[in-house]
mmCIF file of C-alpha atoms in Angstrom:
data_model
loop_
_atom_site.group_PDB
_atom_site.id
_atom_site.type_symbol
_atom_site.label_atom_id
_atom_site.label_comp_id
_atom_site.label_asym_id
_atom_site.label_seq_id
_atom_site.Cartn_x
_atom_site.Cartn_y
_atom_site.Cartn_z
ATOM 1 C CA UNK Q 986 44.350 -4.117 -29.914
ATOM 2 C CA UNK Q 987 44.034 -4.568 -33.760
ATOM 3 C CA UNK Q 988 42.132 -7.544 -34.734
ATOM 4 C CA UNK Q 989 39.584 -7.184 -31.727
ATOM 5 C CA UNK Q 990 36.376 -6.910 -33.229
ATOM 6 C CA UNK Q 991 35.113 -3.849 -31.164
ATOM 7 C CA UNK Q 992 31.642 -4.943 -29.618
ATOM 8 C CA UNK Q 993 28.178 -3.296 -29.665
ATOM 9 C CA UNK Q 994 26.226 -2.572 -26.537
ATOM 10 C CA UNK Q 995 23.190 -4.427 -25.813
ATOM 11 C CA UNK Q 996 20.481 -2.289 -24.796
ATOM 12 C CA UNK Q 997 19.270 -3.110 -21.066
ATOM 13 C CA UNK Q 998 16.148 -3.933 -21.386
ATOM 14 C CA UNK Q 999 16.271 -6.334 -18.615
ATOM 15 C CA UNK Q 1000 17.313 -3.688 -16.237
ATOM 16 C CA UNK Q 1001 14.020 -1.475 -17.713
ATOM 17 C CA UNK Q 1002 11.601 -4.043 -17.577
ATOM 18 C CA UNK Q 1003 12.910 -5.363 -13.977
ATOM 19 C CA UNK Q 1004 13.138 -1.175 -12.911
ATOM 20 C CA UNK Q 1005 9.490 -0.756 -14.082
ATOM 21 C CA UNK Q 1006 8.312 -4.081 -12.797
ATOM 22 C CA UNK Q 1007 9.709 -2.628 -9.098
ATOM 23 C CA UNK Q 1008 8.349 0.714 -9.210
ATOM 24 C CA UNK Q 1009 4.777 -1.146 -10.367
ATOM 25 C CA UNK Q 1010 4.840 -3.491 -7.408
ATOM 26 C CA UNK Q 1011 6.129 -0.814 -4.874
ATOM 27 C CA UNK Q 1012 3.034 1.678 -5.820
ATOM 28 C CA UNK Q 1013 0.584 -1.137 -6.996
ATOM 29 C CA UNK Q 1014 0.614 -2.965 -3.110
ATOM 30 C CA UNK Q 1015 3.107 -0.787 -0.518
ATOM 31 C CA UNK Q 1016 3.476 3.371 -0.510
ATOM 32 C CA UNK Q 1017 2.153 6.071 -2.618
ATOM 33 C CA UNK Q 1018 1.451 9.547 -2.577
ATOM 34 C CA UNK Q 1019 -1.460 11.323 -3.304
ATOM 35 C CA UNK Q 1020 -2.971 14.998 -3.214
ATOM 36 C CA UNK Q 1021 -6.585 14.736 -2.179
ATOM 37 C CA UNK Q 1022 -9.302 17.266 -1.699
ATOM 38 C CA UNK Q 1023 -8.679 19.568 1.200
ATOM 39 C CA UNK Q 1024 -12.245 20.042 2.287
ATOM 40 C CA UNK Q 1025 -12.437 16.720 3.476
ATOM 41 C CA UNK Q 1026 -10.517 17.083 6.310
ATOM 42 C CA UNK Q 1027 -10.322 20.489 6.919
ATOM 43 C CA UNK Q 1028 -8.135 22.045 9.268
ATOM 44 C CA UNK Q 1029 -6.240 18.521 9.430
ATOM 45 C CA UNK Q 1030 -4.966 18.562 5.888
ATOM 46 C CA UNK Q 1031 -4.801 22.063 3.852
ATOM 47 C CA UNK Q 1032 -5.267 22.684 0.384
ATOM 48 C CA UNK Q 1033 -1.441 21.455 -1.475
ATOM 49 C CA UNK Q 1034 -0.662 18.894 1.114
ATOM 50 C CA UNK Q 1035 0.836 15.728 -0.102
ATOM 51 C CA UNK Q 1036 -0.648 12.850 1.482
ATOM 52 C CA UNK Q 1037 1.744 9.341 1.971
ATOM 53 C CA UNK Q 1038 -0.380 6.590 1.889
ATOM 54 C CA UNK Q 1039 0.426 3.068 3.519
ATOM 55 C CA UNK Q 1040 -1.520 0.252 1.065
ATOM 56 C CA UNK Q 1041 -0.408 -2.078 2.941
ATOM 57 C CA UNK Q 1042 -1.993 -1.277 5.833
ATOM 58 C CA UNK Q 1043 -5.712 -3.137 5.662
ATOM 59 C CA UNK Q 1044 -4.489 -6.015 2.722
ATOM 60 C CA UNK Q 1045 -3.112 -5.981 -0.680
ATOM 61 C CA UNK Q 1046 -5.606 -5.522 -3.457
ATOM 62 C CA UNK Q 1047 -5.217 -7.075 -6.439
ATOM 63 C CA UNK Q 1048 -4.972 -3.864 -8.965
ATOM 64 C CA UNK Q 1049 -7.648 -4.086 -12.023
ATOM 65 C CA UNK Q 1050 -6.380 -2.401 -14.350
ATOM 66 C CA UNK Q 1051 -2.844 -3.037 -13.713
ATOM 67 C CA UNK Q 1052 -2.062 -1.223 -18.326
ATOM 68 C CA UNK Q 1053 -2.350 2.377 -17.886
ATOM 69 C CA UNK Q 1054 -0.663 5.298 -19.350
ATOM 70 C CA UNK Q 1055 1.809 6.930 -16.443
ATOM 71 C CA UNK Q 1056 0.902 9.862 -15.214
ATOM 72 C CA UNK Q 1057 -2.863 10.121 -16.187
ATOM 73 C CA UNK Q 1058 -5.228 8.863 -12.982
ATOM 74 C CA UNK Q 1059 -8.556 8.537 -15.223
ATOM 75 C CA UNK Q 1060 -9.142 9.831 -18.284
ATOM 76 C CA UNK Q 1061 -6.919 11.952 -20.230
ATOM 77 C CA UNK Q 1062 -7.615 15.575 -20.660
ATOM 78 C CA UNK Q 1063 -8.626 17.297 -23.182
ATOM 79 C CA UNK Q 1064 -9.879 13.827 -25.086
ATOM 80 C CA UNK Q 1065 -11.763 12.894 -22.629
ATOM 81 C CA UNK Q 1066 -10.393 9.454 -22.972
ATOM 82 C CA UNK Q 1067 -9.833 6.956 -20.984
ATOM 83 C CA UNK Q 1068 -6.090 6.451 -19.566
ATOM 84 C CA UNK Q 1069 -6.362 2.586 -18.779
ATOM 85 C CA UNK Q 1070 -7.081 -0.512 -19.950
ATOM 86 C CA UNK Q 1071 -10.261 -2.781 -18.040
ATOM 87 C CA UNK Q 1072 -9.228 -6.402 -18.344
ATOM 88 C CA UNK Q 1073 -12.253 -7.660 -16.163
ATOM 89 C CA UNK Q 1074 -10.287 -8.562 -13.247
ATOM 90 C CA UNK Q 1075 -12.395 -9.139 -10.054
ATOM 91 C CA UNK Q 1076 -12.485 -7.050 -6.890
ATOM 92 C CA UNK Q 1077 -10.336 -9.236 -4.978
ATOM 93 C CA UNK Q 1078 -7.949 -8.321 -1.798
ATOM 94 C CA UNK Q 1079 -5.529 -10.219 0.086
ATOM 95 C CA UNK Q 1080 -4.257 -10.396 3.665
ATOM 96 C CA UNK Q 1081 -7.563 -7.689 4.579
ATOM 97 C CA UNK Q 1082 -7.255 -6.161 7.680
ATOM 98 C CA UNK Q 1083 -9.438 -3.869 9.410
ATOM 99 C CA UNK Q 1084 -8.440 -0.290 9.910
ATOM 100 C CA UNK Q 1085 -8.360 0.983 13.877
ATOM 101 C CA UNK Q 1086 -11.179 3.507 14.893
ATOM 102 C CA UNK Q 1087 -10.809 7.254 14.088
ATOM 103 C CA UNK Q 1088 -7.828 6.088 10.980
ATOM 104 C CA UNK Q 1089 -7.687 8.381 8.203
ATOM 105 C CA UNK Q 1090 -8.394 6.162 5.404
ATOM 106 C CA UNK Q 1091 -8.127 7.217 2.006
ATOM 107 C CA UNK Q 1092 -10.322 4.867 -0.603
ATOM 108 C CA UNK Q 1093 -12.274 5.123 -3.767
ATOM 109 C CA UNK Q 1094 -15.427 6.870 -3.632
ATOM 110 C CA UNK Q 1095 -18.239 4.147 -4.090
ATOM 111 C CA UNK Q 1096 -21.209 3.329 -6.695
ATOM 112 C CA UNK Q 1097 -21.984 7.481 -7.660
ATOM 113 C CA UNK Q 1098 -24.159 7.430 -10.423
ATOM 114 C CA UNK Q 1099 -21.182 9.326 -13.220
ATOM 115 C CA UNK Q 1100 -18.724 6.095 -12.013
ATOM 116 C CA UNK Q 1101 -21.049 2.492 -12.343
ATOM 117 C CA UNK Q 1102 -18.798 1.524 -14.850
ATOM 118 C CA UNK Q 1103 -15.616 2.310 -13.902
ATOM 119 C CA UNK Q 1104 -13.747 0.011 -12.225
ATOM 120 C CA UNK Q 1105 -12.965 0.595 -8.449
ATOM 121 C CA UNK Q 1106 -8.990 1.437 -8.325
ATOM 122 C CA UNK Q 1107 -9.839 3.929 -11.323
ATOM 123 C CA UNK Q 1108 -12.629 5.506 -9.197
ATOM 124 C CA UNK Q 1109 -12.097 9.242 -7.446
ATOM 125 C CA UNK Q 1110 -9.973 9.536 -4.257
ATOM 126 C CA UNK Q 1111 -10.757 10.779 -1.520
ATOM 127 C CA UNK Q 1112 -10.180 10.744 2.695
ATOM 128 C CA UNK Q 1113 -11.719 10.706 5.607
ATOM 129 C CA UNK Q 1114 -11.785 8.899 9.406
ATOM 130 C CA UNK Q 1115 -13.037 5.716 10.055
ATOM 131 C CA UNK Q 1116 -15.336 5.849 13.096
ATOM 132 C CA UNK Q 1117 -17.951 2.697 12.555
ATOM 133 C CA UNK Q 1118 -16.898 -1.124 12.400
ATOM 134 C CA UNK Q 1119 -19.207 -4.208 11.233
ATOM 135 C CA UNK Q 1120 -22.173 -4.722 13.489
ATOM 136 C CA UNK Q 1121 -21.659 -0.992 15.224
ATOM 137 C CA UNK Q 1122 -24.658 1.321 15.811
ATOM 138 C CA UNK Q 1123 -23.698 4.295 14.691
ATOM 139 C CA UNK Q 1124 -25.555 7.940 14.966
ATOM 140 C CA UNK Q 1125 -24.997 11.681 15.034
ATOM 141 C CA UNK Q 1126 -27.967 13.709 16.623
ATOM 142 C CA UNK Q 1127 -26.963 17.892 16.925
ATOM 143 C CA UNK Q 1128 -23.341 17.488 16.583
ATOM 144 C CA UNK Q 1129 -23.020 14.556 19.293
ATOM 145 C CA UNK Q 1130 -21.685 11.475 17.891
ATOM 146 C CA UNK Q 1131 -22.419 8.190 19.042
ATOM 147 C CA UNK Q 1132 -21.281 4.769 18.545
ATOM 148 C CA UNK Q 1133 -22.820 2.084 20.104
ATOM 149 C CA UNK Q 1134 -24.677 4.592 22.317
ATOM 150 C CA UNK Q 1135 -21.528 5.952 23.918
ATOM 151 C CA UNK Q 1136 -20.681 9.717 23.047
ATOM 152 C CA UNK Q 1137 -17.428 9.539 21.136
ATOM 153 C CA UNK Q 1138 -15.337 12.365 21.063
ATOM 154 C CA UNK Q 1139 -14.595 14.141 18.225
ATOM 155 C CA UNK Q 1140 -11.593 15.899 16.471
ATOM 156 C CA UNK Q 1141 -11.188 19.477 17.477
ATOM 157 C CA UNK Q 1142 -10.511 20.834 13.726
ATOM 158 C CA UNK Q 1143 -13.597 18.930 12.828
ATOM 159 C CA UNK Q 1144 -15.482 21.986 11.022
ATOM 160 C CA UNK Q 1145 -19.412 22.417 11.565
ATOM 161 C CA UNK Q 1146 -21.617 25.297 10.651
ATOM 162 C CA UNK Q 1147 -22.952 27.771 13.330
ATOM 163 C CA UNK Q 1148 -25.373 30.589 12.209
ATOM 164 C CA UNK Q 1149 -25.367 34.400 13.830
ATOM 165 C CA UNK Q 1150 -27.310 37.416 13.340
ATOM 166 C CA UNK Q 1151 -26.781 39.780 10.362
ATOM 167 C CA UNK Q 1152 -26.608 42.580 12.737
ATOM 168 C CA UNK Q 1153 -23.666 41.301 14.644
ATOM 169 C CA UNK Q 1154 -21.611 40.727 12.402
ATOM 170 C CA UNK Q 1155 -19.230 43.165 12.994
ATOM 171 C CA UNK Q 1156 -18.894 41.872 16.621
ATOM 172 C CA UNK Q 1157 -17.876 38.469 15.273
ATOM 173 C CA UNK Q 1158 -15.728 39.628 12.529
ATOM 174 C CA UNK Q 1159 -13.289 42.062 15.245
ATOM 175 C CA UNK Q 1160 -13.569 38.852 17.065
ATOM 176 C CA UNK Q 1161 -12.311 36.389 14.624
ATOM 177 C CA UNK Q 1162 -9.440 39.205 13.403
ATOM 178 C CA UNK Q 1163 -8.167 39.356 17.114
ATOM 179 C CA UNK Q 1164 -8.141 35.337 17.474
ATOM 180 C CA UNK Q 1165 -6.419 35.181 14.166
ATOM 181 C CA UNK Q 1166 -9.635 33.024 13.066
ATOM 182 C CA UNK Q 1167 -10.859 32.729 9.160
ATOM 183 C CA UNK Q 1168 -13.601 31.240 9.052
ATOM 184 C CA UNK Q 1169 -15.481 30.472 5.171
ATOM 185 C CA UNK Q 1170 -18.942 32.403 5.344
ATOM 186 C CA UNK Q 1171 -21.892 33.483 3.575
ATOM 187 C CA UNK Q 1172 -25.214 34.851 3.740
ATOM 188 C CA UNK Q 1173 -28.832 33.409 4.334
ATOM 189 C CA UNK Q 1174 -31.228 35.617 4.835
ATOM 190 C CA UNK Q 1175 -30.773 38.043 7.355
ATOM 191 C CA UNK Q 1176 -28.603 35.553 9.034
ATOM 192 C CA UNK Q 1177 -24.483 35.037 8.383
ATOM 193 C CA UNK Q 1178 -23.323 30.902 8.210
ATOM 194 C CA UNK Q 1179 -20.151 30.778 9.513
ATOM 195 C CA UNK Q 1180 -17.760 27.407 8.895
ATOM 196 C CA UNK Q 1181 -15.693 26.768 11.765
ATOM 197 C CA UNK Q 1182 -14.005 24.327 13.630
ATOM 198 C CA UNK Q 1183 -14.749 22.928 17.185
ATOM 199 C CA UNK Q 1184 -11.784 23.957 18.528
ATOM 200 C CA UNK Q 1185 -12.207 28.138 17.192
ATOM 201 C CA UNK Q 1186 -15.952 27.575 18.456
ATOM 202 C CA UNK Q 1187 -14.833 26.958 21.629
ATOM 203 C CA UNK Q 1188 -12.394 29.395 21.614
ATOM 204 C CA UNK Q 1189 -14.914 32.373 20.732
ATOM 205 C CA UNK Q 1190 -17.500 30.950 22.615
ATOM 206 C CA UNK Q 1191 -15.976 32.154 25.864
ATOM 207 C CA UNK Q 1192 -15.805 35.711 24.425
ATOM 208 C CA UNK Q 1193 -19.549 35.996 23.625
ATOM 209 C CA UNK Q 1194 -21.247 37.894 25.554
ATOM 210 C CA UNK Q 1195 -24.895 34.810 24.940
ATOM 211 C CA UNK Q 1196 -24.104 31.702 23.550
ATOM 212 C CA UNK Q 1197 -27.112 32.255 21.716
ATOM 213 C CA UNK Q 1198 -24.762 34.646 19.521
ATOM 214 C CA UNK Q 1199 -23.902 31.850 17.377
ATOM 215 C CA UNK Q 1200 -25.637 28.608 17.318
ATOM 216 C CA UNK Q 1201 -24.987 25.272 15.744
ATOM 217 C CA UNK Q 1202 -26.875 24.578 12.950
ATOM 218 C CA UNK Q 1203 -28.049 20.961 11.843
ATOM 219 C CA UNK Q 1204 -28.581 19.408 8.623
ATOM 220 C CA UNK Q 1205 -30.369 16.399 8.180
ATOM 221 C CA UNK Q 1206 -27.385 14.644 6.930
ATOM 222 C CA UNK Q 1207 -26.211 15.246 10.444
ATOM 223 C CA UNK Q 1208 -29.363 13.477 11.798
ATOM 224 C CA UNK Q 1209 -29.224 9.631 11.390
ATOM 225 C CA UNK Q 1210 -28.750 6.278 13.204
ATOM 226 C CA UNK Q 1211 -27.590 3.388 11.488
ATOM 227 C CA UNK Q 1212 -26.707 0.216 12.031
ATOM 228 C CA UNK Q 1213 -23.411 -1.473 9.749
ATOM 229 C CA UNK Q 1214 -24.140 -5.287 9.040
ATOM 230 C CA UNK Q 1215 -21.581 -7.763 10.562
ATOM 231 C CA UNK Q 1216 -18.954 -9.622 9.010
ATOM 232 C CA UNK Q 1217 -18.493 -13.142 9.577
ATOM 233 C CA UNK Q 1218 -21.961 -14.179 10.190
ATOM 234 C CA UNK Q 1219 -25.514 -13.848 8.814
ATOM 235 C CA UNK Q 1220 -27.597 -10.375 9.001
ATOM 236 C CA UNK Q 1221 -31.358 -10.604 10.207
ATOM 237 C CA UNK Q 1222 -33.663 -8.904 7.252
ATOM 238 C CA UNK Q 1223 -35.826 -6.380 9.554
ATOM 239 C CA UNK Q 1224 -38.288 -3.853 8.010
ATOM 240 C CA UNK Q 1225 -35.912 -1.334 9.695
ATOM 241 C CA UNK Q 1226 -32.721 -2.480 7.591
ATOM 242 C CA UNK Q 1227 -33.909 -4.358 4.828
ATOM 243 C CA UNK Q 1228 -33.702 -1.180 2.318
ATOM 244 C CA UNK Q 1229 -30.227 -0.547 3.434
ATOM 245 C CA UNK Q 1230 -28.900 -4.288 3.351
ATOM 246 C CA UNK Q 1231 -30.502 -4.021 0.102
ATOM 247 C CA UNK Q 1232 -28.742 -1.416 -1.554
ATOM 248 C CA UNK Q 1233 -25.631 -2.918 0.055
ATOM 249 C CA UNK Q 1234 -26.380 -6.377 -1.753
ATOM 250 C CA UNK Q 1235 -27.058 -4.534 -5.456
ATOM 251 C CA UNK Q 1236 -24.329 -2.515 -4.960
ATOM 252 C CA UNK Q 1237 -21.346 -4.658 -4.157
ATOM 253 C CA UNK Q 1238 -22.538 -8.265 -3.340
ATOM 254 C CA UNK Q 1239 -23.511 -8.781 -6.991
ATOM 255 C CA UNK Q 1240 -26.969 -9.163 -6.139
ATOM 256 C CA UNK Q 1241 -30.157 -8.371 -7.866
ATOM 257 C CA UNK Q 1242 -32.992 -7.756 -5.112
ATOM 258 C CA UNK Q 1243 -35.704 -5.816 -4.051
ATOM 259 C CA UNK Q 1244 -37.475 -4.369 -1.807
ATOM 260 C CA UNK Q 1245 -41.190 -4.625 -0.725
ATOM 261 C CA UNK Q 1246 -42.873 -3.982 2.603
ATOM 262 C CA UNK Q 1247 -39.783 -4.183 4.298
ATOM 263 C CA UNK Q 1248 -38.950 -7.534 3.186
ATOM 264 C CA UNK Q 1249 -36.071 -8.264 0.571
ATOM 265 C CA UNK Q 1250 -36.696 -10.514 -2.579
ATOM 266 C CA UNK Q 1251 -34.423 -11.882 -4.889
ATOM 267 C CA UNK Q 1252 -36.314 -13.650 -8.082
ATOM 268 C CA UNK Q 1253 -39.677 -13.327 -6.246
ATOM 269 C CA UNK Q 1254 -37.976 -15.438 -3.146
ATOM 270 C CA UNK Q 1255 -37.976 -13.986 0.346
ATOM 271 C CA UNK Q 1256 -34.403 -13.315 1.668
ATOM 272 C CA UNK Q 1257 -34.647 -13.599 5.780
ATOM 273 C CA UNK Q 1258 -31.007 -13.351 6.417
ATOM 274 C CA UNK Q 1259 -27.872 -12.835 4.499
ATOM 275 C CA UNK Q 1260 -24.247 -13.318 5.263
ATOM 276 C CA UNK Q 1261 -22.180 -10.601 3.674
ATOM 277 C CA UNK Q 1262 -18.773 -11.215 1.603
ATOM 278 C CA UNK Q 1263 -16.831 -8.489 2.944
ATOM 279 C CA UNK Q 1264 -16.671 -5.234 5.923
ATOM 280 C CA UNK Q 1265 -18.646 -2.312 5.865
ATOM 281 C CA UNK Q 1266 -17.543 0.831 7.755
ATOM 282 C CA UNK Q 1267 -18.717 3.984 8.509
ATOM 283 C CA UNK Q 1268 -16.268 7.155 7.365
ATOM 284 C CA UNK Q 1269 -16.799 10.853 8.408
ATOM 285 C CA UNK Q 1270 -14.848 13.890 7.316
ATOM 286 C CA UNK Q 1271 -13.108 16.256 9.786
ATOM 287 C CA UNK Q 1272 -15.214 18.980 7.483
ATOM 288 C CA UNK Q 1273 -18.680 18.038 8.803
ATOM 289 C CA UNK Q 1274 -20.899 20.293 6.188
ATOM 290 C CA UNK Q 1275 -18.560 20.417 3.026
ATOM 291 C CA UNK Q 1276 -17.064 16.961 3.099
ATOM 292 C CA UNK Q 1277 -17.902 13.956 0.994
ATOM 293 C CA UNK Q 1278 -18.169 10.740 3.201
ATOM 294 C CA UNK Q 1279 -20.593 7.497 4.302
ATOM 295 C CA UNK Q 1280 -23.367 10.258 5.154
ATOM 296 C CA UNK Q 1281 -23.494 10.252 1.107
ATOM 297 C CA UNK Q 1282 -22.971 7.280 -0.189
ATOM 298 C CA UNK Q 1283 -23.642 5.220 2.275
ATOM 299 C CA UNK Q 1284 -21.242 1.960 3.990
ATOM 300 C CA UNK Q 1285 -18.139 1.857 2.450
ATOM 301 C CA UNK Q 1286 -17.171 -1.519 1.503
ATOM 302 C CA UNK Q 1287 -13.420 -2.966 2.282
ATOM 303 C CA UNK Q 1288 -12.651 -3.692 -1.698
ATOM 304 C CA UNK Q 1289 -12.701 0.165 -1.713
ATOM 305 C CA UNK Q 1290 -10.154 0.934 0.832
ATOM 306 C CA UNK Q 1291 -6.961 2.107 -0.389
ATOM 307 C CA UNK Q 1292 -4.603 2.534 2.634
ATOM 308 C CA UNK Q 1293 -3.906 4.159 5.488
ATOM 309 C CA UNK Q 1294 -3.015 8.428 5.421
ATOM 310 C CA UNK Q 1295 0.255 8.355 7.449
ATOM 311 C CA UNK Q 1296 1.464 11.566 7.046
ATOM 312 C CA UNK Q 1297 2.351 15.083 4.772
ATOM 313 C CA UNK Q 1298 5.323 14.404 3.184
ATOM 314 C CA UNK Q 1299 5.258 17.878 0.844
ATOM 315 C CA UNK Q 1300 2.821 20.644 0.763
ATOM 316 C CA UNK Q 1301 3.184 23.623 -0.868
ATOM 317 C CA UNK Q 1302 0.401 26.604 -0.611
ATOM 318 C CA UNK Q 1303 -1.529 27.514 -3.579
ATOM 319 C CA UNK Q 1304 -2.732 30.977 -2.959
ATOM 320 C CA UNK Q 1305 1.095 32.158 -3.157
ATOM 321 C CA UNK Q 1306 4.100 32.012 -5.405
ATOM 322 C CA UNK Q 1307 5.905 29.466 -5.992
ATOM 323 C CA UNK Q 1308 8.966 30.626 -4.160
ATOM 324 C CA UNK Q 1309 7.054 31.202 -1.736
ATOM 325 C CA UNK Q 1310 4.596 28.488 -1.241
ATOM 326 C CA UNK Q 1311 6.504 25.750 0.409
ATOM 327 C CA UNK Q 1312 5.264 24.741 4.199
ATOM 328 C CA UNK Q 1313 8.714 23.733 5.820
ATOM 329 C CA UNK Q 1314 6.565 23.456 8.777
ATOM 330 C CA UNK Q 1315 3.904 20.700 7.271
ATOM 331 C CA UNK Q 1316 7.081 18.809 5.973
ATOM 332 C CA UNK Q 1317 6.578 14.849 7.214
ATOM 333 C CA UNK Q 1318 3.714 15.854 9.682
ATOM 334 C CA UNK Q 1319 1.739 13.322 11.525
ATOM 335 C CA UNK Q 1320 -2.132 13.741 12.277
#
């Protein structure tokens, strides 16, 4: 009508802020994907899987550095600059939980020597399963795993390495191509390394005509015992733990100490027992001799945990074209 003064439209930036403020809180504390390294668990998750990731499921941790540009995990490339802002915030997590054994848990890799100073939720990604719990014993001795001194069985695609002679390779080769087996190799010598998984050792073990064919072979990475601290009450300083409650205590208790004759100072005082601030555990990856996990850096602290890996939700394979290169089959797949 004339004389109504036609009027302008405000610009919703409620609605924005309130839409952004969602989608922070949603991937901040409850669900979010991520693409993670495949050789960690190898055959469990394949190179272009899409990993969903629960964060709800051992706490909620307080992000800290909660101003970052979308988009950019890091740094951003090129610049080599860094994609967030570090406001100091403490490592702090609420509602913790503990994972169940044998979860695939993805987290932030801990204390390398290129990452001191970042800060933890800006730290690489990566996955593996969860098989030791505060106060467990934990060891691996020729492929057997052990917790507590029980044999614990292991996944089936776990991958190890098994050596075989140079001159029968042939053998094993027609015998992988008829089992519909590729295995990553190289050689060593006069020797070929195969990679394989438990499950396709097992399978072409049968066939052999000596076991002795191909034999396990056994890094001494793969050769340890350890025992995690417990959480809840105070750890006994031994001279057969005191270096590794040690390097737990620099690391992540905020502790300066060190370590002489098996004993643990801290400002030229003995330490005899200390009561730790938050769970260790113990992490392996399904790819025994390629993966990055607790045989590396060590006990993996709680403030590092991420979430649980529930499932593929999208994968798409890399080494073909795009139109052809998406797994229908791997589509919302459980492991």
């Amino acid at each position: 009508m004339a004389g109504e003064k036609t009027q302008k439209r405000k610009f919703p930036w409620k609605l924005i802020v309130a839409i952004v403020l969602s989608v922070w809180l949603l991937r901040s504390f409850c669900a979010e994907s991520f693409r993670i390294s495949p050789n960690q668990m190898e055959n469990t998750l394949l190179a272009g899987d899409y990993l969903w990731v629960w964060k709800s499921s051992y706490g909620m941790r307080l992000p800290q550095t909660p101003i970052s540009l979308p988009f950019f995990y890091d740094s951003i490339p090129g610049i080599q600059c860094r994609s967030y802002f570090s406001l100091g915030i403490p490592e702090i997590y609420f509602f913790r939980k503990s994972p169940a054994r044998n979860d695939v848990v993805v987290f932030n890799i801990p204390s390398l020597d290129k990452q001191k100073d970042i800060p933890v939720d800006r730290k690489k990604i990566t996955v593996a399963r969860c098989v030791g719990f505060p106060g467990d014993t934990v060891s691996l001795q020729k492929g057997v795993l052990r917790i507590n001194g029980q044999i614990v069985s292991q996944s089936p695609r776990a991958i190890d390495a098994y050596f075989c002679a140079d001159s029968v390779k042939e053998v094993m080769d027609s015998l992988f191509f008829n089992l519909k087996i590729n295995p990553v190799s190289e050689k060593i010598g006069d020797k070929q390394l195969y990679f394989l998984s438990r499950y396709d050792y097992f399978r072409i073990k049968g066939l052999l005509s000596s076991p002795d064919l191909l034999k396990g072979v056994y890094l001494d990475r793969n050769d340890f015992e350890i025992i995690l601290p417990p959480f809840g009450k105070a750890t006994l300083v031994e001279p057969r733990n005191a270096a590794f409650i040690a390097r737990l205590m620099n690391a992540y208790e905020g502790k300066s100490v060190e370590v002489r004759n098996g004993k643990i100072y801290e400002k030229g005082k003995e330490i005899f027992s200390y009561r730790f601030s938050q769970p260790y555990y113990w992490v392996l990856a399904d790819n025994r001799e390629m993966g990055l996990d607790s045989r590396r850096f060590g006990a993996l602290p709680h403030s590092h945990l991420i979430g649980k890996g529930s499932r593929v939700w999208l994968s798409f394979d890399p080494d073909k074209p795009f139109y052809k290169a998406f797994r229908f089959e791997r589509i919302f797949k459980l492991f």
